[in-house]
């Protein structure tokens, strides 16, 4: 709050233009962007309107969530971001919960998800595990405006044959966007 002539106070942060707020939020880690919701009413849900999200281990490292919770959180964040144009996801790495996460990704709960504005997806450290492949399939099937999906495999943990098998499997997935290009 800043004092203005006449002894009144002015809330500068609430009066920032929306595009300035978005630039500020996109420069912050996602957890901090969400925390800005307490600054003012105007900031309350702005993080959910961001056109770009980065989801990686830093989002869950403090809570030590397993892969099932990571997938739940990730899909809820994606689903609650209607303006999402670009997303970057660093893959999961907990093998114990793979089956549970896979079943969750197949659930009917996500049958109605629409990613109407998503144009660019970057997936890092993909190892070809079934939950990762189900996520790729879901993102391709639900993104009608998708232009590029960049998949960066975790080359130190997978063989050349697994990489080839991943490419073959992804090539078979249905795509909502006829222009969607998948790059390994």
Coordinates of C-alpha atoms in Angstrom, one line a residue, residues 11-119:
X11 CA -2.9 -0.7 -3.6
X12 CA -0.3 -0.6 -6.4
X13 CA -0.1 -4.4 -6.8
X14 CA -3.8 -4.7 -7.5
X15 CA -3.7 -2.0 -10.2
X16 CA -1.0 -3.6 -12.3
X17 CA -2.2 -4.5 -15.9
X18 CA -3.0 -8.1 -16.5
X19 CA -0.2 -8.7 -19.0
X20 CA 2.3 -7.4 -16.4
X21 CA 0.9 -9.7 -13.8
X22 CA 1.3 -12.6 -16.2
X23 CA 4.9 -11.8 -17.0
X24 CA 5.7 -11.7 -13.3
X25 CA 3.9 -15.0 -12.6
X26 CA 5.6 -16.8 -15.5
X27 CA 9.0 -15.8 -14.1
X28 CA 8.2 -17.5 -10.8
X29 CA 8.4 -21.2 -9.9
X30 CA 4.8 -22.6 -10.0
X31 CA 4.6 -22.9 -6.2
X32 CA 5.4 -19.3 -5.8
X33 CA 3.0 -18.2 -8.6
X34 CA 0.2 -20.0 -6.8
X35 CA 1.2 -18.3 -3.5
X36 CA 0.6 -14.9 -5.1
X37 CA -3.1 -15.6 -4.9
X38 CA -3.1 -14.1 -1.4
X39 CA -1.7 -10.7 -2.6
X40 CA -5.1 -9.3 -3.7
X41 CA -8.4 -10.4 -5.2
X42 CA -7.1 -9.4 -8.7
X43 CA -4.2 -11.9 -8.3
X44 CA -6.3 -14.7 -6.7
X45 CA -6.5 -17.2 -9.6
X46 CA -4.2 -15.5 -12.2
X47 CA -1.7 -18.4 -12.0
X48 CA -4.4 -20.7 -13.4
X49 CA -4.7 -18.4 -16.5
X50 CA -1.0 -18.6 -17.4
X51 CA -0.3 -19.7 -21.0
X52 CA 2.8 -21.7 -19.9
X53 CA 3.4 -24.2 -17.1
X54 CA 6.5 -26.0 -16.1
X55 CA 6.0 -29.2 -14.0
X56 CA 9.0 -31.0 -12.6
X57 CA 10.5 -32.5 -9.5
X58 CA 10.7 -29.1 -7.8
X59 CA 7.0 -29.0 -7.5
X60 CA 6.9 -32.2 -5.4
X61 CA 10.3 -32.4 -3.8
X62 CA 9.3 -30.7 -0.6
X63 CA 6.2 -32.9 -0.1
X64 CA 8.0 -36.1 -1.3
X65 CA 4.9 -37.3 -3.2
X66 CA 4.8 -40.6 -5.0
X67 CA 4.2 -40.9 -8.7
X68 CA 0.4 -41.3 -8.2
X69 CA 0.2 -38.0 -6.4
X70 CA 2.4 -36.4 -9.0
X71 CA 0.2 -37.5 -11.8
X72 CA -3.0 -36.4 -9.9
X73 CA -1.5 -32.9 -9.2
X74 CA -0.2 -32.5 -12.7
X75 CA -3.4 -33.4 -14.4
X76 CA -5.4 -31.2 -12.0
X77 CA -3.1 -28.3 -12.8
X78 CA -3.3 -28.9 -16.5
X79 CA -7.1 -29.2 -16.3
X80 CA -7.5 -26.0 -14.4
X81 CA -5.4 -24.0 -16.8
X82 CA -7.8 -23.0 -19.6
X83 CA -5.4 -20.7 -21.3
X84 CA -2.5 -23.2 -21.4
X85 CA -0.6 -22.9 -24.7
X86 CA 2.7 -24.4 -23.6
X87 CA 3.7 -27.0 -21.1
X88 CA 7.0 -28.6 -20.0
X89 CA 6.9 -31.7 -17.9
X90 CA 9.9 -33.6 -16.4
X91 CA 8.9 -37.2 -16.2
X92 CA 8.3 -39.3 -13.1
X93 CA 10.8 -41.6 -11.7
X94 CA 9.1 -43.7 -9.0
X95 CA 8.7 -47.2 -10.4
X96 CA 6.7 -48.6 -7.4
X97 CA 3.6 -46.6 -8.2
X98 CA 3.6 -47.0 -12.1
X99 CA 0.6 -49.3 -12.2
X100 CA -1.5 -47.1 -10.0
X101 CA -0.6 -44.0 -12.0
X102 CA -1.3 -45.8 -15.3
X103 CA -4.8 -46.8 -14.1
X104 CA -5.4 -43.2 -13.0
X105 CA -4.5 -41.9 -16.5
X106 CA -6.9 -44.4 -18.0
X107 CA -9.8 -43.3 -15.7
X108 CA -12.9 -41.9 -17.2
X109 CA -12.3 -38.8 -15.0
X110 CA -10.1 -37.4 -17.8
X111 CA -12.2 -38.5 -20.7
X112 CA -13.7 -35.0 -21.0
X113 CA -10.5 -33.0 -20.6
X114 CA -9.9 -30.5 -23.4
X115 CA -6.7 -28.7 -24.0
X116 CA -8.0 -26.3 -26.7
X117 CA -5.2 -23.8 -26.7
X118 CA -2.2 -26.1 -26.1
X119 CA 0.3 -25.7 -28.9

